[in-house]
Every structure is written in C-alpha cells, then in structure tokens.
Amino acid sequence: MALAALALVDSGGLESLTMRRLAASLSVQLPTLYRLFDNKQALLDEMAETVLSGVLGRVHLADDAEWAQRITALARALRDTLLAQRDGARIVGGAYTTKQHTLTLGETMQASMREAGFPADIALWASTTIFSFILGEVLEQQGATGGEVEALTASVSGERYPHFAAAPLALFVDFDARFDFGLRVLLTGLEAERARSTVDTSVQPSPPAGPPAT
Amino acid sequence: MALAALALVDSGGLESLTMRRLAASLSVQLPTLYRLFDNKQALLDEMAETVLSGVLGRVHLADDAEWAQRITALARALRDTLLAQRDGARIVGGAYTTKQHTLTLGETMQASMREAGFPADIALWASTTIFSFILGEVLEQQGATGGEVEALTASVSGERYPHFAAAPLALFVDFDARFDFGLRVLLTGLEAERARSTVDTSVQPSPPAGPPAT
DNA sequence: ACCTGAACACCGTTCAAGT
DNA sequence: ACCTGAACACCGTTCAAGT
C-alpha cells in the first residue's frame, strides 16, 4: 500500500496524496486504511522506509574499494534514490527516521569509515553530515520549478548581486555538478579529519580524496 | 501579516497555520487575506523571506576576519535564525528561494570567498553546499520529537547495528556538536579546494581552517 | 466480529449579493 | 468600488448502524 501511495505521489505530487484517493486506488473503503495505518503520518513514515529500501540495491562497488569511493557510491545511491521518486526528499525528510532502512544505511556508511580508521563519533557525524547535505540538495532540486534561471536572471539583473551575476547562472541549477562538488569537499575534509584523529592504522594514508569521477 | 503567521507557527506548529486562523488573529475577514496574497504558498514564501531577513543582523564579525571565520559566522547565524523560529527549516526549505533576502545571504557568502581567492563557480557552489547542509541539519533537529534517543536505543539494541551501538547514542542528538563537526569538515575541504584552484593570491595561504571556536 | 455509509470538524479558495 | 456572508469542493478521522 505504501507502493500505491508512492505511485500516487509520482503522478500528482505529494499534495495530491489523500487518504480518499489512496483508498480509491486500492479499491478499499476509506476506513479500511485506518486499520492498516494509525493515521496519515504513519503512512508517510512507511513510504519513506519504502523509498530508502532501494538505496543499497543501487550501490555497485568492489568490497576492497577505498573508503572515499565507498562513501561516494553510497551518497550517489541515496541521491539517485531520492531523485527517482517525485518529492522523495520531502517524503524522507518529513518522516521520523529511526526505522529499519534508515538505520541500515547509516550503519553501512559508518562501517566503511570505521574500517578506514575513523573513530566512532567521527564516523557517526560524518554520516549525518553527508545525509543532511544530500537531503538539502535534493530538496532544493525537487522544489525547483524549471523557471528558476529566469527568476534568478530577473532578480540579479541590477548591481545588487554582483557575485551571482559573475557566475553563470546555469551553474546554480546544475544540480549534478553542485552535488559532485559538495560531496568532494566533504570527502576532502573528512580525509583531513581522519589524518588528524587516527594515531595508528595499518592502511597507508591516502592522498586527499581527489575528484571522484564526475 | 507574515509576522502574525510566524507567530501562529511558533505557538502551534506549521500544521496549525490556516488561512482562517490567520484571518482571525489579524481580525480581518477571510477573503481579505486573498487580496494580500494570491494563495497560501505566497504567504509561505513571504514568511520564509521574513525569517531569513534576520540572518545578517545576527552576524557580528570584524571586517578583516579570515574567510573561514566569516563563513563560520554566516553559517552559524543562518542556523540560529532557522532554529529560532518553530519549523523554520520547513518554512524556508519549502519556499521558492529566489527572493531578496535569500539572494543577499548568498551574495554575502560568495563575497567572502571571492575576496579569499576562490573562483566564481567554486564560491557559488560552496555557498549552496553550506546552505543545503544547514537546511538538512535544522530540518532533522526541528523534526526530532525528543523521544529519539529512546527510539534509537530500542531499535539498535540487537546486533544488527553494531556501529550505531558503538557510538554513544547521545552523540546522534547532540545537534550542536554535529553541526560544528560538519561545518568544520566543509571548511577544511574548501580550504583544500582553494589551494587547488588559486594560482596566485596576495594573501598567504592559511593552514587548514582548523576547529572554529566551539 | 467485521465492514461501511454517513457524518464531524475542519480546510483553501471563490463569488454573488449587499452596501 | 469595496467588503462580506455563504458557499464549493474538498480534507483527515471517527463511529453508529447495519450484516
């Protein structure tokens, strides 16, 4: 039933998801939904779980990959998963995130970092930081209307925003490049954090993470 | 009127904001609101602008501060501003962000980075990256119910999530520390990005940004 | 015991009818 | 020309009355 709800969101956006429409699409009576979910929020939580359940399946990576490559693959998989579902970021961001697939994802990220020598607290915060960054980026991308460049161009035309005017505005809405940049910056910063915090690892310190293939 | 709407959200949460209640709190008739705003989304956009208008006023910083200190001050001011308004992140994240105060904030961030020698595209993406990170963090913090540690403890009790179990769960909800960590990682990564991209600046390259005073 | 028609208490938005 | 009472077309949620 979470799948049917996600299909409704895919075709009409999150606003179009109503308990009545979901009941109709499932050919059940409206009160029947309330025996499956306590309320609409419980349905949305389940939808968030369903969306996230697809993430690990998207990760294709050798087990002996560098930690930065593994984190990159996980981050990309999460972003792609959110983008694949209309309003995916709003669904996931609005749910209470302590259920199974959320934990599995965080666990996997932390595992890669612990193996690479990160302390437990750093590994935890690194995964929450990456998660927040991805959520914020996809939220903005999925909220973009397509007319953003036009609106920006109009707003920026004067002399009040010289720096926005200096960068080609297309860069602002090049969400793939924005994401790659931000992720690379995070990984470079994390590598420095590891060098600072690890006293001894059997792994040779690798050079700053470097640009992941773009 | 955006202020009255924000006050309603402060006292009852975003769900409690309805056009009818807003009209009542302003002692006007319901249709009168529709002469001020085309619809509820336009009201929400204005509320987002109003929230963001407070950011720059929170920044207290010498003009000759290091770029990393300036970015840190701006990021902290934005986070504090979002946290100060109930559901502030949802309000700002749900609005179309090409209006005045959003642009001014982005402009200010880019100015600090351009002065420090960053190229225009890097300065632009750095500010969007930081913005996304902050929005994601505050979104999660403001969505937290208080019972999160309990829920996490219950979910994590078994052997399925050893890495979550390894880090004290209190770290997960120490949002101040999480934010400081993520911001520091971003700044360290950006410093490396600057070193990579700048051919010549009159400023002496500073050592990796280092922990901002916490 | 289960299911359902119908209702309750709301929404955002619009508009004809009054002044 | 402006304002407003009242309505329209919905919501999420609940429950009495039927089988």
PDB file of C-alpha atoms in Angstrom, chain A:
ATOM      1  CA  MET A   1       0.000   0.000   0.000  1.00  0.00           C
ATOM      2  CA  ALA A   2       2.981   2.253   0.527  1.00  0.00           C
ATOM      3  CA  LEU A   3       3.837   1.461  -3.091  1.00  0.00           C
ATOM      4  CA  ALA A   4       0.400   2.563  -4.247  1.00  0.00           C
ATOM      5  CA  ALA A   5       0.798   5.776  -2.263  1.00  0.00           C
ATOM      6  CA  LEU A   6       4.202   6.428  -3.826  1.00  0.00           C
ATOM      7  CA  ALA A   7       2.710   5.855  -7.260  1.00  0.00           C
ATOM      8  CA  LEU A   8       0.074   8.479  -6.491  1.00  0.00           C
ATOM      9  CA  VAL A   9       2.804  10.934  -5.472  1.00  0.00           C
ATOM     10  CA  ASP A  10       4.758  10.130  -8.616  1.00  0.00           C
ATOM     11  CA  SER A  11       1.829  11.038 -10.805  1.00  0.00           C
ATOM     12  CA  GLY A  12       0.434  14.029  -8.961  1.00  0.00           C
ATOM     13  CA  GLY A  13       2.905  15.246  -6.374  1.00  0.00           C
ATOM     14  CA  LEU A  14       2.787  14.971  -2.607  1.00  0.00           C
ATOM     15  CA  GLU A  15      -0.153  17.360  -2.365  1.00  0.00           C
ATOM     16  CA  SER A  16      -2.291  15.013  -4.399  1.00  0.00           C
ATOM     17  CA  LEU A  17      -1.876  12.168  -1.928  1.00  0.00           C
ATOM     18  CA  THR A  18      -5.037  11.928   0.125  1.00  0.00           C
ATOM     19  CA  MET A  19      -6.417   9.068   2.124  1.00  0.00           C
ATOM     20  CA  ARG A  20      -9.532   9.106  -0.050  1.00  0.00           C
ATOM     21  CA  ARG A  21      -7.590   8.864  -3.290  1.00  0.00           C
ATOM     22  CA  LEU A  22      -5.362   6.136  -1.891  1.00  0.00           C
ATOM     23  CA  ALA A  23      -8.412   4.155  -0.798  1.00  0.00           C
ATOM     24  CA  ALA A  24      -9.908   4.516  -4.271  1.00  0.00           C
ATOM     25  CA  SER A  25      -6.674   3.448  -5.983  1.00  0.00           C
ATOM     26  CA  LEU A  26      -6.593   0.359  -3.785  1.00  0.00           C
ATOM     27  CA  SER A  27     -10.319  -0.290  -4.228  1.00  0.00           C
ATOM     28  CA  VAL A  28     -10.931  -0.342  -0.497  1.00  0.00           C
ATOM     29  CA  GLN A  29     -13.180   1.729   1.686  1.00  0.00           C
ATOM     30  CA  LEU A  30     -11.713   4.759   3.388  1.00  0.00           C
ATOM     31  CA  PRO A  31     -12.000   3.455   6.971  1.00  0.00           C
ATOM     32  CA  THR A  32     -10.124   0.311   5.944  1.00  0.00           C
ATOM     33  CA  LEU A  33      -6.950   2.392   5.552  1.00  0.00           C
ATOM     34  CA  TYR A  34      -7.149   3.270   9.220  1.00  0.00           C
ATOM     35  CA  ARG A  35      -6.849  -0.371  10.170  1.00  0.00           C
ATOM     36  CA  LEU A  36      -3.548  -0.504   8.264  1.00  0.00           C
ATOM     37  CA  PHE A  37      -2.170   2.871   9.436  1.00  0.00           C
ATOM     38  CA  ASP A  38      -2.955   4.772  12.570  1.00  0.00           C
ATOM     39  CA  ASN A  39      -3.010   7.978  10.591  1.00  0.00           C
ATOM     40  CA  LYS A  40      -1.585   9.684   7.537  1.00  0.00           C
ATOM     41  CA  GLN A  41       1.779  10.305   9.173  1.00  0.00           C
ATOM     42  CA  ALA A  42       2.223   6.578   9.770  1.00  0.00           C
ATOM     43  CA  LEU A  43       1.574   6.063   6.079  1.00  0.00           C
ATOM     44  CA  LEU A  44       4.181   8.697   5.210  1.00  0.00           C
ATOM     45  CA  ASP A  45       6.715   7.047   7.525  1.00  0.00           C
ATOM     46  CA  GLU A  46       6.171   3.758   5.759  1.00  0.00           C
ATOM     47  CA  MET A  47       6.531   5.474   2.390  1.00  0.00           C
ATOM     48  CA  ALA A  48       9.876   6.931   3.491  1.00  0.00           C
ATOM     49  CA  GLU A  49      11.054   3.483   4.503  1.00  0.00           C
ATOM     50  CA  THR A  50       9.958   2.075   1.178  1.00  0.00           C
ATOM     51  CA  VAL A  51      11.861   4.749  -0.714  1.00  0.00           C
ATOM     52  CA  LEU A  52      15.027   4.164   1.296  1.00  0.00           C
ATOM     53  CA  SER A  53      14.796   0.408   0.887  1.00  0.00           C
ATOM     54  CA  GLY A  54      16.048   0.848  -2.665  1.00  0.00           C
ATOM     55  CA  VAL A  55      19.311   2.579  -1.817  1.00  0.00           C
ATOM     56  CA  LEU A  56      21.656  -0.290  -1.074  1.00  0.00           C
ATOM     57  CA  GLY A  57      20.490  -2.100  -4.191  1.00  0.00           C
ATOM     58  CA  ARG A  58      21.846   0.768  -6.259  1.00  0.00           C
ATOM     59  CA  VAL A  59      25.351   0.507  -4.846  1.00  0.00           C
ATOM     60  CA  HIS A  60      27.679  -1.443  -7.076  1.00  0.00           C
ATOM     61  CA  LEU A  61      31.166  -1.486  -5.708  1.00  0.00           C
ATOM     62  CA  ALA A  62      34.029  -3.834  -5.073  1.00  0.00           C
ATOM     63  CA  ASP A  63      34.496  -4.693  -1.407  1.00  0.00           C
ATOM     64  CA  ASP A  64      38.118  -3.607  -1.467  1.00  0.00           C
ATOM     65  CA  ALA A  65      37.371  -0.086  -2.684  1.00  0.00           C
ATOM     66  CA  GLU A  66      38.894   2.918  -0.927  1.00  0.00           C
ATOM     67  CA  TRP A  67      36.691   4.305   1.838  1.00  0.00           C
ATOM     68  CA  ALA A  68      36.164   7.540  -0.091  1.00  0.00           C
ATOM     69  CA  GLN A  69      34.931   5.593  -3.094  1.00  0.00           C
ATOM     70  CA  ARG A  70      32.566   3.591  -0.924  1.00  0.00           C
ATOM     71  CA  ILE A  71      31.123   6.697   0.687  1.00  0.00           C
ATOM     72  CA  THR A  72      30.820   8.291  -2.736  1.00  0.00           C
ATOM     73  CA  ALA A  73      28.936   5.293  -4.058  1.00  0.00           C
ATOM     74  CA  LEU A  74      26.589   5.285  -1.065  1.00  0.00           C
ATOM     75  CA  ALA A  75      25.964   9.008  -1.306  1.00  0.00           C
ATOM     76  CA  ARG A  76      25.264   8.803  -5.021  1.00  0.00           C
ATOM     77  CA  ALA A  77      22.921   5.872  -4.487  1.00  0.00           C
ATOM     78  CA  LEU A  78      20.995   7.793  -1.841  1.00  0.00           C
ATOM     79  CA  ARG A  79      20.737  10.864  -4.023  1.00  0.00           C
ATOM     80  CA  ASP A  80      19.653   8.875  -7.069  1.00  0.00           C
ATOM     81  CA  THR A  81      17.059   7.060  -4.994  1.00  0.00           C
ATOM     82  CA  LEU A  82      15.574  10.280  -3.670  1.00  0.00           C
ATOM     83  CA  LEU A  83      15.554  11.821  -7.133  1.00  0.00           C
ATOM     84  CA  ALA A  84      13.877   8.777  -8.645  1.00  0.00           C
ATOM     85  CA  GLN A  85      10.765   9.317  -6.529  1.00  0.00           C
ATOM     86  CA  ARG A  86       8.818  12.514  -7.050  1.00  0.00           C
ATOM     87  CA  ASP A  87       9.028  14.549  -3.844  1.00  0.00           C
ATOM     88  CA  GLY A  88      11.323  11.848  -2.457  1.00  0.00           C
ATOM     89  CA  ALA A  89      13.304  14.298  -0.325  1.00  0.00           C
ATOM     90  CA  ARG A  90      10.163  15.783   1.202  1.00  0.00           C
ATOM     91  CA  ILE A  91       8.848  12.321   1.995  1.00  0.00           C
ATOM     92  CA  VAL A  92      12.082  11.146   3.603  1.00  0.00           C
ATOM     93  CA  GLY A  93      12.830  14.457   5.288  1.00  0.00           C
ATOM     94  CA  GLY A  94       9.401  14.639   6.849  1.00  0.00           C
ATOM     95  CA  ALA A  95       9.452  11.173   8.374  1.00  0.00           C
ATOM     96  CA  TYR A  96      10.813  10.151  11.725  1.00  0.00           C
ATOM     97  CA  THR A  97      13.932   8.379  10.693  1.00  0.00           C
ATOM     98  CA  THR A  98      14.645   5.655  13.183  1.00  0.00           C
ATOM     99  CA  LYS A  99      13.273   2.739  11.272  1.00  0.00           C
ATOM    100  CA  GLN A 100      14.996  -0.137   9.643  1.00  0.00           C
ATOM    101  CA  HIS A 101      16.270   1.050   6.293  1.00  0.00           C
ATOM    102  CA  THR A 102      17.435   4.388   7.643  1.00  0.00           C
ATOM    103  CA  LEU A 103      19.484   2.614  10.262  1.00  0.00           C
ATOM    104  CA  THR A 104      20.885   0.115   7.774  1.00  0.00           C
ATOM    105  CA  LEU A 105      22.049   2.937   5.551  1.00  0.00           C
ATOM    106  CA  GLY A 106      23.723   4.799   8.403  1.00  0.00           C
ATOM    107  CA  GLU A 107      25.231   1.579   9.625  1.00  0.00           C
ATOM    108  CA  THR A 108      26.766   0.868   6.221  1.00  0.00           C
ATOM    109  CA  MET A 109      28.290   4.330   5.987  1.00  0.00           C
ATOM    110  CA  GLN A 110      29.761   4.083   9.447  1.00  0.00           C
ATOM    111  CA  ALA A 111      31.153   0.621   8.711  1.00  0.00           C
ATOM    112  CA  SER A 112      33.122   1.925   5.730  1.00  0.00           C
ATOM    113  CA  MET A 113      34.575   4.720   7.812  1.00  0.00           C
ATOM    114  CA  ARG A 114      35.403   2.622  10.858  1.00  0.00           C
ATOM    115  CA  GLU A 115      37.299   0.219   8.627  1.00  0.00           C
ATOM    116  CA  ALA A 116      39.279   3.148   7.282  1.00  0.00           C
ATOM    117  CA  GLY A 117      40.313   4.118  10.781  1.00  0.00           C
ATOM    118  CA  PHE A 118      37.809   6.786  11.751  1.00  0.00           C
ATOM    119  CA  PRO A 119      36.801   6.940  15.419  1.00  0.00           C
ATOM    120  CA  ALA A 120      33.202   6.029  16.206  1.00  0.00           C
ATOM    121  CA  ASP A 121      31.980   9.550  16.888  1.00  0.00           C
ATOM    122  CA  ILE A 122      33.530  10.922  13.714  1.00  0.00           C
ATOM    123  CA  ALA A 123      32.053   8.096  11.658  1.00  0.00           C
ATOM    124  CA  LEU A 124      28.621   8.830  13.130  1.00  0.00           C
ATOM    125  CA  TRP A 125      28.752  12.558  12.499  1.00  0.00           C
ATOM    126  CA  ALA A 126      30.247  12.106   9.074  1.00  0.00           C
ATOM    127  CA  SER A 127      27.250  10.038   8.037  1.00  0.00           C
ATOM    128  CA  THR A 128      24.747  12.515   9.456  1.00  0.00           C
ATOM    129  CA  THR A 129      26.569  15.380   7.770  1.00  0.00           C
ATOM    130  CA  ILE A 130      26.513  13.647   4.397  1.00  0.00           C
ATOM    131  CA  PHE A 131      22.875  12.733   4.892  1.00  0.00           C
ATOM    132  CA  SER A 132      21.921  16.329   5.680  1.00  0.00           C
ATOM    133  CA  PHE A 133      23.813  17.642   2.681  1.00  0.00           C
ATOM    134  CA  ILE A 134      22.132  15.178   0.322  1.00  0.00           C
ATOM    135  CA  LEU A 135      18.696  15.853   1.741  1.00  0.00           C
ATOM    136  CA  GLY A 136      19.130  19.613   1.416  1.00  0.00           C
ATOM    137  CA  GLU A 137      20.379  19.374  -2.147  1.00  0.00           C
ATOM    138  CA  VAL A 138      17.621  17.063  -3.369  1.00  0.00           C
ATOM    139  CA  LEU A 139      15.024  19.100  -1.525  1.00  0.00           C
ATOM    140  CA  GLU A 140      16.087  22.169  -3.469  1.00  0.00           C
ATOM    141  CA  GLN A 141      16.351  20.302  -6.751  1.00  0.00           C
ATOM    142  CA  GLN A 142      12.916  18.731  -6.433  1.00  0.00           C
ATOM    143  CA  GLY A 143      11.450  22.048  -5.346  1.00  0.00           C
ATOM    144  CA  ALA A 144      12.875  23.791  -8.402  1.00  0.00           C
ATOM    145  CA  THR A 145      10.215  24.733 -10.872  1.00  0.00           C
ATOM    146  CA  GLY A 146      12.216  24.910 -14.061  1.00  0.00           C
ATOM    147  CA  GLY A 147      11.722  28.637 -14.254  1.00  0.00           C
ATOM    148  CA  GLU A 148      14.446  29.204 -11.709  1.00  0.00           C
ATOM    149  CA  VAL A 149      17.072  30.501 -14.073  1.00  0.00           C
ATOM    150  CA  GLU A 150      14.630  33.034 -15.469  1.00  0.00           C
ATOM    151  CA  ALA A 151      13.611  34.165 -11.998  1.00  0.00           C
ATOM    152  CA  LEU A 152      17.221  34.423 -10.907  1.00  0.00           C
ATOM    153  CA  THR A 153      18.218  36.312 -14.018  1.00  0.00           C
ATOM    154  CA  ALA A 154      15.470  38.823 -13.411  1.00  0.00           C
ATOM    155  CA  SER A 155      16.334  39.280  -9.742  1.00  0.00           C
ATOM    156  CA  VAL A 156      20.042  39.554 -10.326  1.00  0.00           C
ATOM    157  CA  SER A 157      19.961  41.951 -13.255  1.00  0.00           C
ATOM    158  CA  GLY A 158      20.894  45.035 -11.219  1.00  0.00           C
ATOM    159  CA  GLU A 159      24.083  45.734  -9.343  1.00  0.00           C
ATOM    160  CA  ARG A 160      22.920  44.423  -6.011  1.00  0.00           C
ATOM    161  CA  TYR A 161      24.155  40.911  -6.556  1.00  0.00           C
ATOM    162  CA  PRO A 162      27.459  41.157  -8.405  1.00  0.00           C
ATOM    163  CA  HIS A 163      28.683  37.739  -7.330  1.00  0.00           C
ATOM    164  CA  PHE A 164      25.600  35.947  -8.504  1.00  0.00           C
ATOM    165  CA  ALA A 165      25.963  37.853 -11.736  1.00  0.00           C
ATOM    166  CA  ALA A 166      29.630  36.875 -12.015  1.00  0.00           C
ATOM    167  CA  ALA A 167      28.952  33.164 -12.053  1.00  0.00           C
ATOM    168  CA  PRO A 168      26.937  31.889 -14.997  1.00  0.00           C
ATOM    169  CA  LEU A 169      23.509  31.355 -13.538  1.00  0.00           C
ATOM    170  CA  ALA A 170      23.278  27.983 -15.214  1.00  0.00           C
ATOM    171  CA  LEU A 171      25.810  26.815 -12.626  1.00  0.00           C
ATOM    172  CA  PHE A 172      23.223  27.463  -9.931  1.00  0.00           C
ATOM    173  CA  VAL A 173      20.849  24.923 -11.374  1.00  0.00           C
ATOM    174  CA  ASP A 174      23.468  22.414 -12.497  1.00  0.00           C
ATOM    175  CA  PHE A 175      22.469  20.172  -9.636  1.00  0.00           C
ATOM    176  CA  ASP A 176      24.663  17.264 -10.676  1.00  0.00           C
ATOM    177  CA  ALA A 177      27.781  19.421 -10.648  1.00  0.00           C
ATOM    178  CA  ARG A 178      26.747  21.095  -7.405  1.00  0.00           C
ATOM    179  CA  PHE A 179      26.330  17.729  -5.771  1.00  0.00           C
ATOM    180  CA  ASP A 180      29.633  16.381  -7.043  1.00  0.00           C
ATOM    181  CA  PHE A 181      31.384  19.495  -5.795  1.00  0.00           C
ATOM    182  CA  GLY A 182      29.858  19.388  -2.341  1.00  0.00           C
ATOM    183  CA  LEU A 183      30.487  15.693  -1.914  1.00  0.00           C
ATOM    184  CA  ARG A 184      34.103  16.080  -2.987  1.00  0.00           C
ATOM    185  CA  VAL A 185      34.592  18.922  -0.495  1.00  0.00           C
ATOM    186  CA  LEU A 186      33.112  16.808   2.280  1.00  0.00           C
ATOM    187  CA  LEU A 187      35.341  13.855   1.477  1.00  0.00           C
ATOM    188  CA  THR A 188      38.442  16.013   1.344  1.00  0.00           C
ATOM    189  CA  GLY A 189      37.540  17.485   4.700  1.00  0.00           C
ATOM    190  CA  LEU A 190      36.876  14.058   6.163  1.00  0.00           C
ATOM    191  CA  GLU A 191      40.229  12.784   4.963  1.00  0.00           C
ATOM    192  CA  ALA A 192      41.898  15.624   6.858  1.00  0.00           C
ATOM    193  CA  GLU A 193      39.777  14.761   9.873  1.00  0.00           C
ATOM    194  CA  ARG A 194      40.957  11.175   9.721  1.00  0.00           C
ATOM    195  CA  ALA A 195      44.600  12.184   9.429  1.00  0.00           C
ATOM    196  CA  ARG A 196      44.102  14.350  12.494  1.00  0.00           C
ATOM    197  CA  SER A 197      42.296  11.773  14.616  1.00  0.00           C
ATOM    198  CA  THR A 198      43.958   8.452  13.801  1.00  0.00           C
ATOM    199  CA  VAL A 199      47.056   7.590  15.717  1.00  0.00           C
ATOM    200  CA  ASP A 200      47.717   4.311  14.025  1.00  0.00           C
ATOM    201  CA  THR A 201      46.149   2.468  11.119  1.00  0.00           C
ATOM    202  CA  SER A 202      47.535  -0.364   9.097  1.00  0.00           C
ATOM    203  CA  VAL A 203      46.233   1.367   5.999  1.00  0.00           C
ATOM    204  CA  GLN A 204      48.585   3.824   4.363  1.00  0.00           C
ATOM    205  CA  PRO A 205      47.173   7.355   4.494  1.00  0.00           C
ATOM    206  CA  SER A 206      45.841   8.074   1.035  1.00  0.00           C
ATOM    207  CA  PRO A 207      46.280  11.463  -0.618  1.00  0.00           C
ATOM    208  CA  PRO A 208      43.385  13.908  -0.270  1.00  0.00           C
ATOM    209  CA  ALA A 209      40.359  12.157  -1.686  1.00  0.00           C
ATOM    210  CA  GLY A 210      40.657  13.836  -5.036  1.00  0.00           C
ATOM    211  CA  PRO A 211      37.886  14.477  -7.528  1.00  0.00           C
ATOM    212  CA  PRO A 212      35.609  11.474  -7.852  1.00  0.00           C
ATOM    213  CA  ALA A 213      34.955  10.666 -11.496  1.00  0.00           C
ATOM    214  CA  THR A 214      32.362  13.220 -12.469  1.00  0.00           C
TER     215      THR A 214
END
